Short mmCIF file of C-alpha atoms and ligand atoms in Angstrom, two decimals:
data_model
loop_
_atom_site.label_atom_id
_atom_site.label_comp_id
_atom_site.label_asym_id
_atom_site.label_seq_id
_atom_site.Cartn_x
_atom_site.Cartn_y
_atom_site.Cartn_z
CA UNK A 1 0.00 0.00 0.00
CA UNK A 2 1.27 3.87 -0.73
CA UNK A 3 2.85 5.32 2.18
CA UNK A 4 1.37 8.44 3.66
CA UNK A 5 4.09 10.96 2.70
CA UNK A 6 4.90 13.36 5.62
CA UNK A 7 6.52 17.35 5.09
CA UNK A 8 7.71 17.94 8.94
CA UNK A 9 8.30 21.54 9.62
CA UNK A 10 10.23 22.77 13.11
CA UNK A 11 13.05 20.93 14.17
CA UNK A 12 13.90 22.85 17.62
CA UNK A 13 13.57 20.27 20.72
CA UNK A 14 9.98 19.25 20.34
CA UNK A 15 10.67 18.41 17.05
CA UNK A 16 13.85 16.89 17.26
CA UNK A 17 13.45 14.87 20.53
CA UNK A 18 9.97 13.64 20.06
CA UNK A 19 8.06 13.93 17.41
CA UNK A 20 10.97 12.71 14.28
CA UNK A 21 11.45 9.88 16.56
CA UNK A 22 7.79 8.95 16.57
CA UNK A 23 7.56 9.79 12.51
CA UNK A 24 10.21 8.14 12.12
CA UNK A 25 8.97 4.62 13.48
CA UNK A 26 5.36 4.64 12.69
CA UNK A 27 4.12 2.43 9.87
CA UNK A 28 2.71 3.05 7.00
CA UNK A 29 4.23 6.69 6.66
CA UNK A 30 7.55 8.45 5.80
CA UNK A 31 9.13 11.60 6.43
CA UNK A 32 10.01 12.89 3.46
CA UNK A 33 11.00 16.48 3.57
CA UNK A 34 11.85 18.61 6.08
CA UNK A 35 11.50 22.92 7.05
CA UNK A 36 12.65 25.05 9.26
CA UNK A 37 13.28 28.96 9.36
CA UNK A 38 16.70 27.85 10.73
CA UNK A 39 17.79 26.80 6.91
CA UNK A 40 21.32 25.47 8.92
CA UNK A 41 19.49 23.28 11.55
CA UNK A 42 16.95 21.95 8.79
CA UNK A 43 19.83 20.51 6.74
CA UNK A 44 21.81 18.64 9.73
CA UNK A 45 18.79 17.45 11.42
CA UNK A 46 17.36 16.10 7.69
CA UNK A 47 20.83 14.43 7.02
CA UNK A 48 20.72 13.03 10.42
CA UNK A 49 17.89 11.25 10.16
CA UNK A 50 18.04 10.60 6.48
CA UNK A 51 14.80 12.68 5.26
CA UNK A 52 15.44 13.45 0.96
CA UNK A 53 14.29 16.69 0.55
CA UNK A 54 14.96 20.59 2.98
CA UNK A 55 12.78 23.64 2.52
CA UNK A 56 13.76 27.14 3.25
CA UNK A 57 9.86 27.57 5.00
CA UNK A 58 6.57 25.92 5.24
CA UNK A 59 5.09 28.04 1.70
CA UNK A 60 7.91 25.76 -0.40
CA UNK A 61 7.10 22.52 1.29
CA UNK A 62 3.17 22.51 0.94
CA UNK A 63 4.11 23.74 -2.89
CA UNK A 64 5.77 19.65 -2.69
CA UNK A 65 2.86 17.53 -4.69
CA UNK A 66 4.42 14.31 -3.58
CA UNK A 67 3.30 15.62 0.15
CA UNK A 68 0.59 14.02 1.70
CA UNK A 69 0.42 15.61 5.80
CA UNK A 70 2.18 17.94 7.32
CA UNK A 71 3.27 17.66 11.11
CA UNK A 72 4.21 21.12 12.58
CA UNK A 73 5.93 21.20 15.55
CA UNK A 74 6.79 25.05 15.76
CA UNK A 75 5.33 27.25 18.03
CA UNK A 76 2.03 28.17 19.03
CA UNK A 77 1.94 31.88 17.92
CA UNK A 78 2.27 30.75 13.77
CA UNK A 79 0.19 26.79 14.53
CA UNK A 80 -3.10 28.14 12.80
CA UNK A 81 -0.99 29.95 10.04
CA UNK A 82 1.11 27.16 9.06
CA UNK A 83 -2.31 24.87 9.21
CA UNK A 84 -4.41 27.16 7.55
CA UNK A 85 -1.87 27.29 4.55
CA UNK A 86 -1.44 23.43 4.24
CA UNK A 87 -4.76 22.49 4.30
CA UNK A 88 -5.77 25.24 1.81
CA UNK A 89 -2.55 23.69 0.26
CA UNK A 90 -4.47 20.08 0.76
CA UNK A 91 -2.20 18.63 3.20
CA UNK A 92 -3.67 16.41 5.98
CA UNK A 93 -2.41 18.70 9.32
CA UNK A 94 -0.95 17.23 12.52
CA UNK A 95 -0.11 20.46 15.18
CA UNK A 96 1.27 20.14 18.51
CA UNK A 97 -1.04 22.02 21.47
CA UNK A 98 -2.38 24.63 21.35
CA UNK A 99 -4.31 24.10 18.18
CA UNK A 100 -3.89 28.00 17.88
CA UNK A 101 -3.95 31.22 20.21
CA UNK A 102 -7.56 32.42 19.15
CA UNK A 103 -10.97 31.10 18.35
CA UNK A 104 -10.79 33.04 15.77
CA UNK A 105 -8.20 30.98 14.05
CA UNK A 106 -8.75 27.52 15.66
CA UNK A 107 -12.29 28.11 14.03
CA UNK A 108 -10.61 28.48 10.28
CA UNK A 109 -8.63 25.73 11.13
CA UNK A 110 -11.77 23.22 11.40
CA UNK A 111 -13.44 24.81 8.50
CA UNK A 112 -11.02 24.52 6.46
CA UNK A 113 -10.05 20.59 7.13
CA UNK A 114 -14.29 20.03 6.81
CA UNK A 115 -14.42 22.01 3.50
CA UNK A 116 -11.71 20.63 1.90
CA UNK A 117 -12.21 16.82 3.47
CA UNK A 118 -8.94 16.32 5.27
CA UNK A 119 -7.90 15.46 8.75
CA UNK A 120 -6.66 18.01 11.99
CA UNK A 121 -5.49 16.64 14.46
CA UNK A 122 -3.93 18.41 17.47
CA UNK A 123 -1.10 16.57 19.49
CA UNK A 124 -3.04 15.62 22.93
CA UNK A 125 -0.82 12.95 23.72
CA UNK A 126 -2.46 12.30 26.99
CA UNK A 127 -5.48 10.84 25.18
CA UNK A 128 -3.42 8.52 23.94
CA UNK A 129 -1.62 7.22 27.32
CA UNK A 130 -2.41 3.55 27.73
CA UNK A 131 -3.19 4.28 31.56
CA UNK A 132 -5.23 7.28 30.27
CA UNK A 133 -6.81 4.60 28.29
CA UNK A 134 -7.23 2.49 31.66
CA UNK A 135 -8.64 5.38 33.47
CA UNK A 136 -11.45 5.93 30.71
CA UNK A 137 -12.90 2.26 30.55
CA UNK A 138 -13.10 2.46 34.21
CA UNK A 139 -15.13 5.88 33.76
CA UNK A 140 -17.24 4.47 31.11
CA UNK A 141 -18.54 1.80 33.87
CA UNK A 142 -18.74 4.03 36.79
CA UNK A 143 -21.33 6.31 34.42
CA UNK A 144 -23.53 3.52 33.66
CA UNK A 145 -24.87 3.34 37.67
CA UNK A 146 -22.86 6.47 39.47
CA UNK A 147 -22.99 10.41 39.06
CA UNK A 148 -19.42 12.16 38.77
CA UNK A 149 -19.48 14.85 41.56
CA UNK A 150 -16.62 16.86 41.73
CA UNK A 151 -13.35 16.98 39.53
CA UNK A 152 -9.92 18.42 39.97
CA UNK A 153 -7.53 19.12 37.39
CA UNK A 154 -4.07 20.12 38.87
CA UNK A 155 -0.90 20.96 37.11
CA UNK A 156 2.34 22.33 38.68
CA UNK A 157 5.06 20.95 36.45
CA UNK A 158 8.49 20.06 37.72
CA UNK A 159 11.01 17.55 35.67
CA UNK A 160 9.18 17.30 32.49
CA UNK A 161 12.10 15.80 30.20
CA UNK A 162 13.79 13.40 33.22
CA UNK A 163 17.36 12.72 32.41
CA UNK A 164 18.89 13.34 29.24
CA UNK A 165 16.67 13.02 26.10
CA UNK A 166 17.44 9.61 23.84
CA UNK A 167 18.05 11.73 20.42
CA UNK A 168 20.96 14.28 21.62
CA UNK A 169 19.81 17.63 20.19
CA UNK A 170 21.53 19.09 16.65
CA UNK A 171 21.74 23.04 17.40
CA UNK A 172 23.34 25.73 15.21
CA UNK A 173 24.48 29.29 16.01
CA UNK A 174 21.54 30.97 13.62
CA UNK A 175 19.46 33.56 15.10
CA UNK A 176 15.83 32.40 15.89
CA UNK A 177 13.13 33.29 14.20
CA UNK A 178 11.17 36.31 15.41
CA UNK A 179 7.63 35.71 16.21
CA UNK A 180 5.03 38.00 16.77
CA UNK A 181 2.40 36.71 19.54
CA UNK A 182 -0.74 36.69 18.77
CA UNK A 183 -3.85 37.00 21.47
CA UNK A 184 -7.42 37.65 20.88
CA UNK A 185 -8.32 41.09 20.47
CA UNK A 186 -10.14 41.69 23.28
CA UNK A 187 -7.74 40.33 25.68
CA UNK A 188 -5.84 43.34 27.75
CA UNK A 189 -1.98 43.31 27.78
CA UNK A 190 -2.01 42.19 31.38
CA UNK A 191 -3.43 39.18 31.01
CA UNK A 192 -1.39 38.00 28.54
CA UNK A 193 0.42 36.08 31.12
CA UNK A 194 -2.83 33.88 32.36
CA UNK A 195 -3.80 33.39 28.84
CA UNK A 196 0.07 32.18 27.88
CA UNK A 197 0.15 29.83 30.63
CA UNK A 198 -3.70 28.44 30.10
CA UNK A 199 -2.59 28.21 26.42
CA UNK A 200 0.56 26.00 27.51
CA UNK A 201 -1.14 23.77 30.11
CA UNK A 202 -4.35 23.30 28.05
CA UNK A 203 -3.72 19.64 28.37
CA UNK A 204 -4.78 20.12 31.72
CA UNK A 205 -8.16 21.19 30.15
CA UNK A 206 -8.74 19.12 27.39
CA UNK A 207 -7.95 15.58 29.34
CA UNK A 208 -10.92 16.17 31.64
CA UNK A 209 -13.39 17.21 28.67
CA UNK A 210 -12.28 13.83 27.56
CA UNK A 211 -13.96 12.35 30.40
CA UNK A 212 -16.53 14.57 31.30
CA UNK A 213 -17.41 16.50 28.11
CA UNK A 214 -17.49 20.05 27.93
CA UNK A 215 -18.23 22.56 30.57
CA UNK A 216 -21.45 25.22 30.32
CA UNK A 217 -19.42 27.85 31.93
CA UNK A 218 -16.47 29.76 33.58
CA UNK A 219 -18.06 30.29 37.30
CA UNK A 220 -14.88 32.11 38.50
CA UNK A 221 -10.95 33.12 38.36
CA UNK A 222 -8.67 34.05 40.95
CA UNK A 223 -4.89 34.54 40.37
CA UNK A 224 -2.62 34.10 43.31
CA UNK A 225 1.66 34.94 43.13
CA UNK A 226 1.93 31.13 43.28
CA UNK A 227 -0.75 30.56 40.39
CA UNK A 228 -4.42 30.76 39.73
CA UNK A 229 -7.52 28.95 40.16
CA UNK A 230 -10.44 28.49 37.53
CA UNK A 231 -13.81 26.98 38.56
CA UNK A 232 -15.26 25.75 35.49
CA UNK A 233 -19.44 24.39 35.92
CA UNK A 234 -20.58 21.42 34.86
CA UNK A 235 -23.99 21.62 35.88
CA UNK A 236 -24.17 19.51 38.44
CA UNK A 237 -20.55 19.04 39.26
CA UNK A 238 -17.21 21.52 38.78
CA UNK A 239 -14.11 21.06 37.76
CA UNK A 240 -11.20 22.77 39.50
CA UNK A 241 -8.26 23.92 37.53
CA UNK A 242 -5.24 24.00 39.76
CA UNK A 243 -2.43 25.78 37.78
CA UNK A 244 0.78 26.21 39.08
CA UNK A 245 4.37 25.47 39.57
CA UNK A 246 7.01 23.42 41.61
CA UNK A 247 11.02 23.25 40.93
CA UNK A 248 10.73 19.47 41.70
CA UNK A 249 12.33 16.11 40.13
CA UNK A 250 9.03 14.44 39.63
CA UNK A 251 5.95 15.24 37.63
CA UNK A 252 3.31 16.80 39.97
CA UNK A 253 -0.05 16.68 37.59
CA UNK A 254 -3.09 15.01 38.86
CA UNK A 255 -6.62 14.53 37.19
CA UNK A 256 -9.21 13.21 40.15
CA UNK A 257 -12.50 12.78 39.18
CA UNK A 258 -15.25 12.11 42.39
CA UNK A 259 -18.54 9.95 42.04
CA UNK A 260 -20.96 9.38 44.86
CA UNK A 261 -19.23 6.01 45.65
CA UNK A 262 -15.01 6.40 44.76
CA UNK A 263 -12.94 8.08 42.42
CA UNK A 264 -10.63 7.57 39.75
CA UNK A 265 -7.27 9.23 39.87
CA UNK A 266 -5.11 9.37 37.00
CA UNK A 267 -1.29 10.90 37.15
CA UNK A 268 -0.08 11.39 33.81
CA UNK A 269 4.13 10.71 33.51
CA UNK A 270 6.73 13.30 32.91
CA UNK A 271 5.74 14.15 29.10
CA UNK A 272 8.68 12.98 27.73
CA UNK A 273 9.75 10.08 29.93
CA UNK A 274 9.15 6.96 27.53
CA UNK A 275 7.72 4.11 27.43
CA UNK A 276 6.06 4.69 31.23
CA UNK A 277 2.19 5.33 31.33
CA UNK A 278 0.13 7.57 33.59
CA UNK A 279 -0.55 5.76 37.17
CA UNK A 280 -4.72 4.96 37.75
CA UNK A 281 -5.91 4.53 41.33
CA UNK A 282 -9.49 3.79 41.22
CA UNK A 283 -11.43 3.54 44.35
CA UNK A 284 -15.21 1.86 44.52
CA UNK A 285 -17.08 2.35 47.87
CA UNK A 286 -20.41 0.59 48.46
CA UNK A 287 -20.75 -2.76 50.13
CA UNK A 288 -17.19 -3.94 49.34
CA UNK A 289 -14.79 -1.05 49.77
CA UNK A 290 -12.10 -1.57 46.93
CA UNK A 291 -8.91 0.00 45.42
CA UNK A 292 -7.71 -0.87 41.91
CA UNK A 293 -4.39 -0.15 40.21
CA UNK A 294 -5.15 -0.81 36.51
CA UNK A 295 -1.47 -0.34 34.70
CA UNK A 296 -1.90 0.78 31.00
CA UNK A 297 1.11 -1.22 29.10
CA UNK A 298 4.67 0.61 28.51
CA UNK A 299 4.68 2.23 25.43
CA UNK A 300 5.36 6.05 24.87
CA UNK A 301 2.29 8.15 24.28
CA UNK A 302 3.85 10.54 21.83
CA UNK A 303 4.68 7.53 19.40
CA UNK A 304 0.80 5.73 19.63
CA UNK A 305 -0.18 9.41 18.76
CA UNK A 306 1.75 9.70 15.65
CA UNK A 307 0.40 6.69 14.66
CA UNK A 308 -2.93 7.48 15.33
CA UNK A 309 -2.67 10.46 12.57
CA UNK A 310 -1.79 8.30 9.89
CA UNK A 311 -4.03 5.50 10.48
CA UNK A 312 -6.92 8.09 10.66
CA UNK A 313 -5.64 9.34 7.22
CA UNK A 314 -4.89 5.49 5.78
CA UNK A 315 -8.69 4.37 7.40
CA UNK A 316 -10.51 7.89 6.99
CA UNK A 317 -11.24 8.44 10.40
CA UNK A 318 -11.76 11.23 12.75
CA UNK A 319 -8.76 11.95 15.12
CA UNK A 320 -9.68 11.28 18.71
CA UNK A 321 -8.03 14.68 19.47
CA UNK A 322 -9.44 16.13 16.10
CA UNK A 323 -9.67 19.49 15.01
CA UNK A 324 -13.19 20.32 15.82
CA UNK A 325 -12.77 18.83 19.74
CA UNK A 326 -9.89 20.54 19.64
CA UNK A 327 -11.13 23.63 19.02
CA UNK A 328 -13.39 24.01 22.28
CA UNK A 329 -10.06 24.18 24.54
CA UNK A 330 -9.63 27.21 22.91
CA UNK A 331 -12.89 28.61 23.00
CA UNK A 332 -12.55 27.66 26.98
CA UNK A 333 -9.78 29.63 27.56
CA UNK A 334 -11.10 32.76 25.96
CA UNK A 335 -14.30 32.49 28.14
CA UNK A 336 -12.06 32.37 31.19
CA UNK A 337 -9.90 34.94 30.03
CA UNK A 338 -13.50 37.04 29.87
CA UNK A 339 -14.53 35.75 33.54
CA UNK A 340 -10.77 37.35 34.43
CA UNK A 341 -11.35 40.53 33.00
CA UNK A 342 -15.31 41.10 34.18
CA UNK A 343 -15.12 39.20 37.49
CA UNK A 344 -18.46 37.85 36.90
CA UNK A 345 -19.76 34.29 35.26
CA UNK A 346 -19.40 33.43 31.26
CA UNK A 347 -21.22 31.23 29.48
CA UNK A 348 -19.27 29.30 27.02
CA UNK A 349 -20.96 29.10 23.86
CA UNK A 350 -19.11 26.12 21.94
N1 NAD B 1 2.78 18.09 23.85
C1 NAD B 1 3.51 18.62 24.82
O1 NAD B 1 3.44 18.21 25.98
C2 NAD B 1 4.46 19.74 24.49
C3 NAD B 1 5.55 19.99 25.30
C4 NAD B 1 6.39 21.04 24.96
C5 NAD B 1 6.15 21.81 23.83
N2 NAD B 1 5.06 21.55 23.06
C6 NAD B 1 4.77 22.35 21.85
O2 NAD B 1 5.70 21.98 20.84
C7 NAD B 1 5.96 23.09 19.98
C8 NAD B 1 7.46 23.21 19.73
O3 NAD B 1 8.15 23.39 20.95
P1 NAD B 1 9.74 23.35 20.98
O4 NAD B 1 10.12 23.24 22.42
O5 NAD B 1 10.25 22.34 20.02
O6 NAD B 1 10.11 24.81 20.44
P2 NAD B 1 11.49 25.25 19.78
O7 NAD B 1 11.49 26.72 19.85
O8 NAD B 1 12.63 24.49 20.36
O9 NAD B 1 11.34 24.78 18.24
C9 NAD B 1 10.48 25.38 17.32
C10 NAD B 1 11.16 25.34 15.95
O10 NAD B 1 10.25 25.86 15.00
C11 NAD B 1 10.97 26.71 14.12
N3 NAD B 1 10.02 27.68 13.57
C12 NAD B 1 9.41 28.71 14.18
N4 NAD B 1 8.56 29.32 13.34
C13 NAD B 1 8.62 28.63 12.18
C14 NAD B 1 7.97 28.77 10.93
N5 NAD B 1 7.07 29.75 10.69
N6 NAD B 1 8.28 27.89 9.95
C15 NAD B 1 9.18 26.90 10.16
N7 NAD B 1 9.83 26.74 11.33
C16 NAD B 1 9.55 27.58 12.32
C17 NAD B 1 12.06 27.34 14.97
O11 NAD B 1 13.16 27.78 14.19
C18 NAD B 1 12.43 26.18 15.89
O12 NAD B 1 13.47 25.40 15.34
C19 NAD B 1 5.33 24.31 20.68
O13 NAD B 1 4.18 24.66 19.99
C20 NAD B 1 4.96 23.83 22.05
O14 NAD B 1 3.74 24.39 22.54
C21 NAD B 1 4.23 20.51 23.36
#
C-alpha cells in the first residue's frame, strides 16, 4: 500500500526529541522532507535522520505535490498559520497544542479541514496514554450506575524531560526566528500572562473534557503569586483547575475525578519520559470497599499518537483529538480569560 508521505516543519527540541522519533517509526508513513526557518538546523537534522528533501519555509514545502500531511511542531503563535496554509494547500495537518492562540483561528482551522475533506489533528498525547486509556474504561462503567461529583484538574510541572533526552539535540548558532504573539483582540496586555500559561497547560483542560465533556461555563478566576484557580461548571458538578508550579524532580499533575461512591485518579508521567504510562488509582465504595491499580502497558504516548494520525488518514477516520474537539479548549480559555477581566460568570458558547 502507498505510504502516507509526511513534510515535517520545526526541528527545535519538540521536534527533534519527540516527534521525528515517533515519525520516524510509525508504519505506514515516511518523512520525506523537512522545514525550518533555521535553513542550517533543517539541513543537519534532515541528514541526520536521512529525510530526501529541505525547505527554506513551510510556503515551499506545501508547494511539494508528492506531500501528503504535514506535522508542525513550531510554536504556538504561527500553529493556525502554518495549518491554515497546508490544508488550503491540501495537506492532511498534525499540530502540537495549542491548536492556535484564538478562536478566531482555531475556528478556520476546522473549517477549512471540513471544507476541503482532510484530517486536523492536534497533538493531545495524553489521550493517547495507555493508563489514560485504563482510566477511561473504568469511567465508562462508573457512568452507567454512578454520578461524577466533583473533579480536579491540577498541574504544577516540575522535571518534564527526566534525564537526558534519547536523540541528543543538533543546534546551530543561527538567530531564531522572530515571532510576533498573537492573542485575541479583546484580551488586555495584562493578562497576557494567564492566557500564555492556560494556552501551555491546556492539556490540563482538554484531558478532563475527555472524560466529562465540555463545561457550560467559567463560574470564576482568581490569580494568586503562586498561580491561579479556575472553577469551570458542569452543571451539576465543577471542575477545578489548579495551575501552578514546583522546581521538583518528579511530575506533579493530577486529574481526580469524584462519584458518589469512589474516584478515579489518574497521574499522567513526565511528558517525555518513555515508554512509562500515567498511574490509575481507582477507588469503589459501596458494600465492598475496593482499590484498583489498573497499569496501561509501557509504550510512549507521543509515538501511539503519531500513529494514530496516519491511520486516521490510511482508514478515513476522525482523530480522537481532532480538530473540531480541539477547538473548544480554545474557546474555553477565551471564556475564562472574559470571567478574568469582568469578574463575573461566562457562558461558554461552543
Ligand atoms: N505536547 C507537549 O506536551 C508539548 C511539550 C512542549 C512543547 N510543546 C509544543 O511543541 C511546539 C514546539 O516546541 P519546541 O520546544 O520544540 O520549540 P522550539 O522553539 O525548540 O522549536 C520550534 C522550531 O520551530 C521553528 N520555527 C518557528 N517558526 C517557524 C515557521 N514559521 N516555519 C518553520 N519553522 C519555524 C524554529 O526555528 C524552531 O526550530 C510548541 O508549539 C509547544 O507548545 C508541546
Amino acid at each position: 500500500m502507498k505510504k502516507v508521505k509526511i513534510g515535517f516543519i520545526g526541528c527545535g527540541f519538540m521536534g527533534q526529541c519527540v516527534h521525528l522519533p515517533s515519525f520516524m517509526r510509525v508504519k505506514g508513513a515516511e518523512v520525506v522532507a523537512l522545514s525550518d526557518l533555521r535553513f542550517g538546523l533543517a539541513k543537519a537534522v534532515a541528514k541526520r535522520w536521512g529525510i530526501p528533501r529541505v525547505y527554506r519555509s513551510h510556503i515551499e514545502l506545501i508547494e511539494d505535490e508528492d506531500i501528503d500531511a504535514v506535522v508542525e511542531i513550531t510554536n504556538k503563535f504561527v500553529h493556525a498559520e502554518i495549518a491554515i496554509d497546508s490544508l488550503k494547500a491540501g495537506k492532511h495537518v498534525f499540530t502540537e497544542k495549542p491548536m492556535a492562540t484564538c478562536s478566531r483561528d482555531a475556528e478556520e482551522m476546522v473549517r477549512l479541514a471540513e471544507r476541503e475533506n482532510l484530517k486536523l489533528m492536534v497533538g493531545y498525547m495524553k489521550r493517547y496514554d495507555p493508563g489514560v486509556l485504563k482510566a477511561k474504561e473504568a469511567f465508562d462503567d462508573f457512568i452507567k450506575h454512578d454520578k461524577v461529583t466533583y473533579a480536579r484538574s491540577h498541574i504544577f510541572m516540575g522535571d518534564w524531560i527526566c534525564g537526558p533526552t534519547a536523540e541528543p539535540m543538533i543546534e546551530t548558532d543561527e538567530k531564531y526566528p522572530e515571532i510576533e504573539p498573537r492573542f485575541p483582540e479583546f484580551l488586555p496586555r495584562e493578562l497576557r500572562d494567564l492566557m500564555n500559561t492556560l494556552l501551555e497547560q491546556v492539556h490540563d483542560i482538554n484531558l478532563p473534557r475527555y472524560f466529562l465533556g465540555d463545561p457550560v461555563a467559567v463560574e470564576s478566576v482568581k490569580r494568586w503569586p503562586w498561580g491561579s484557580i479556575v472553577i469551570l461548571d458542569y452543571g451539576d458538578h465543577p471542575l477545578i483547575l489548579e495551575v501552578g508550579s514546583l522546581s521538583a524532580d518528579f511530575w506533579d499533575e493530577e486529574l481526580l475525578i469524584h462519584f458518589r461512591d469512589g474516584w478515579i485518579d489518574v497521574r499522567p508521567p513526565p511528558p517525555l519520559l518513555r515508554n512509562v504510562p500515567a498511574k490509575v488509582h481507582i477507588y469503589k465504595a459501596g458494600k465492598v470497599q475496593r482499590d484498583e491499580y489498573p497499569h496501561g502497558a509501557h509504550s510512549w504516548s507521543f509515538e501511539r499518537q503519531a500513529q494514530h494520525f496516519v491511520d486516521c488518514i490510511i482508514e478515513d477516520r476522525e482523530p480522537i483529538s481532532n480538530g473540531a474537539d480541539s477547538y473548544k479548549d480554545i474557546a474555553i480559555i477565551e471564556s475564562i480569560m472574559k470571567t478574568a477581566i469582568k469578574g463575573t460568570r461566562t457562558k461558554i458558547k461552543i
